[in-house]
Short mmCIF file of C-alpha atoms in Angstrom, two decimals:
data_model
loop_
_atom_site.label_atom_id
_atom_site.label_comp_id
_atom_site.label_asym_id
_atom_site.label_seq_id
_atom_site.Cartn_x
_atom_site.Cartn_y
_atom_site.Cartn_z
CA UNK I 1 9.81 -3.53 8.10
CA UNK I 2 7.85 -0.52 7.01
CA UNK I 3 7.21 1.95 9.83
CA UNK I 4 4.40 4.47 9.40
CA UNK I 5 3.11 7.31 11.50
CA UNK I 6 -0.65 7.71 11.76
CA UNK I 7 -3.00 9.79 13.91
CA UNK I 8 -6.46 8.91 15.24
CA UNK I 9 -8.92 8.36 12.39
CA UNK I 10 -6.10 7.85 9.87
CA UNK I 11 -5.59 4.47 8.23
CA UNK I 12 -3.37 2.35 6.04
CA UNK I 13 -4.36 -0.09 3.29
CA UNK I 14 -2.64 -3.45 2.70
CA UNK I 15 -3.07 -5.40 -0.52
CA UNK I 16 -6.13 -3.38 -1.68
CA UNK I 17 -8.40 -5.38 0.64
CA UNK I 18 -7.19 -4.87 4.23
CA UNK I 19 -7.65 -1.53 5.97
CA UNK I 20 -6.21 -0.70 9.40
CA UNK I 21 -7.64 2.39 11.17
CA UNK I 22 -6.18 4.04 14.28
CA UNK I 23 -9.27 4.25 16.50
CA UNK I 24 -7.81 5.57 19.69
CA UNK I 25 -4.50 6.37 21.39
CA UNK I 26 -4.54 6.41 25.18
CA UNK I 27 -1.16 6.61 26.85
CA UNK I 28 0.96 3.76 25.57
CA UNK I 29 -2.04 1.82 24.18
CA UNK I 30 -3.27 2.02 20.62
CA UNK I 31 -6.67 0.69 19.51
CA UNK I 32 -6.88 -0.38 15.87
CA UNK I 33 -9.87 -1.18 13.71
CA UNK I 34 -9.28 -3.78 10.98
CA UNK I 35 -11.41 -4.36 7.90
CA UNK I 36 -10.44 -7.49 5.97
CA UNK I 37 -12.17 -10.12 3.83
CA UNK I 38 -13.59 -13.08 5.76
CA UNK I 39 -10.94 -15.39 4.31
CA UNK I 40 -8.13 -13.32 5.86
CA UNK I 41 -7.37 -14.35 9.40
CA UNK I 42 -6.27 -11.64 11.83
CA UNK I 43 -4.76 -12.48 15.21
CA UNK I 44 -2.74 -10.67 17.85
CA UNK I 45 0.87 -11.81 17.54
CA UNK I 46 0.92 -13.78 20.81
CA UNK I 47 -2.27 -15.60 19.79
CA UNK I 48 -0.86 -16.40 16.36
CA UNK I 49 2.33 -17.78 17.94
CA UNK I 50 0.31 -19.94 20.34
CA UNK I 51 -1.75 -21.33 17.46
CA UNK I 52 1.43 -22.21 15.56
CA UNK I 53 2.90 -23.95 18.63
CA UNK I 54 -0.20 -26.04 19.30
CA UNK I 55 -0.92 -27.10 15.73
CA UNK I 56 0.93 -30.39 15.27
CA UNK I 57 1.94 -31.54 11.81
CA UNK I 58 1.62 -28.14 10.19
CA UNK I 59 4.67 -27.21 8.08
CA UNK I 60 6.36 -23.93 8.95
CA UNK I 61 5.51 -21.33 6.36
CA UNK I 62 4.98 -17.61 6.36
CA UNK I 63 1.39 -16.41 6.47
CA UNK I 64 -0.11 -15.38 3.13
CA UNK I 65 -1.90 -12.36 4.52
CA UNK I 66 -1.49 -10.05 7.45
CA UNK I 67 -1.79 -12.28 10.47
CA UNK I 68 0.33 -10.60 13.08
CA UNK I 69 -0.25 -8.15 15.84
CA UNK I 70 -2.80 -5.60 14.66
CA UNK I 71 -4.79 -5.20 17.77
CA UNK I 72 -4.01 -3.37 20.99
CA UNK I 73 -0.35 -2.55 21.28
CA UNK I 74 0.75 -2.95 24.88
#
């Protein structure tokens, strides 16, 4: 796992086409802005896990793009 430190209005770029911006830090909550192509799905981790659990017949495989928790960190 790569761990980065960013401040408000600083960002990271993933795969040349996904940008994650730190919008706000308030206490222990972080708001992130995500710019990604329309064909890249972005979900909070708990939503992604729920989708995987409720999708019958889908083989287990790792996501091609960033599809994990990128929204509010709680």
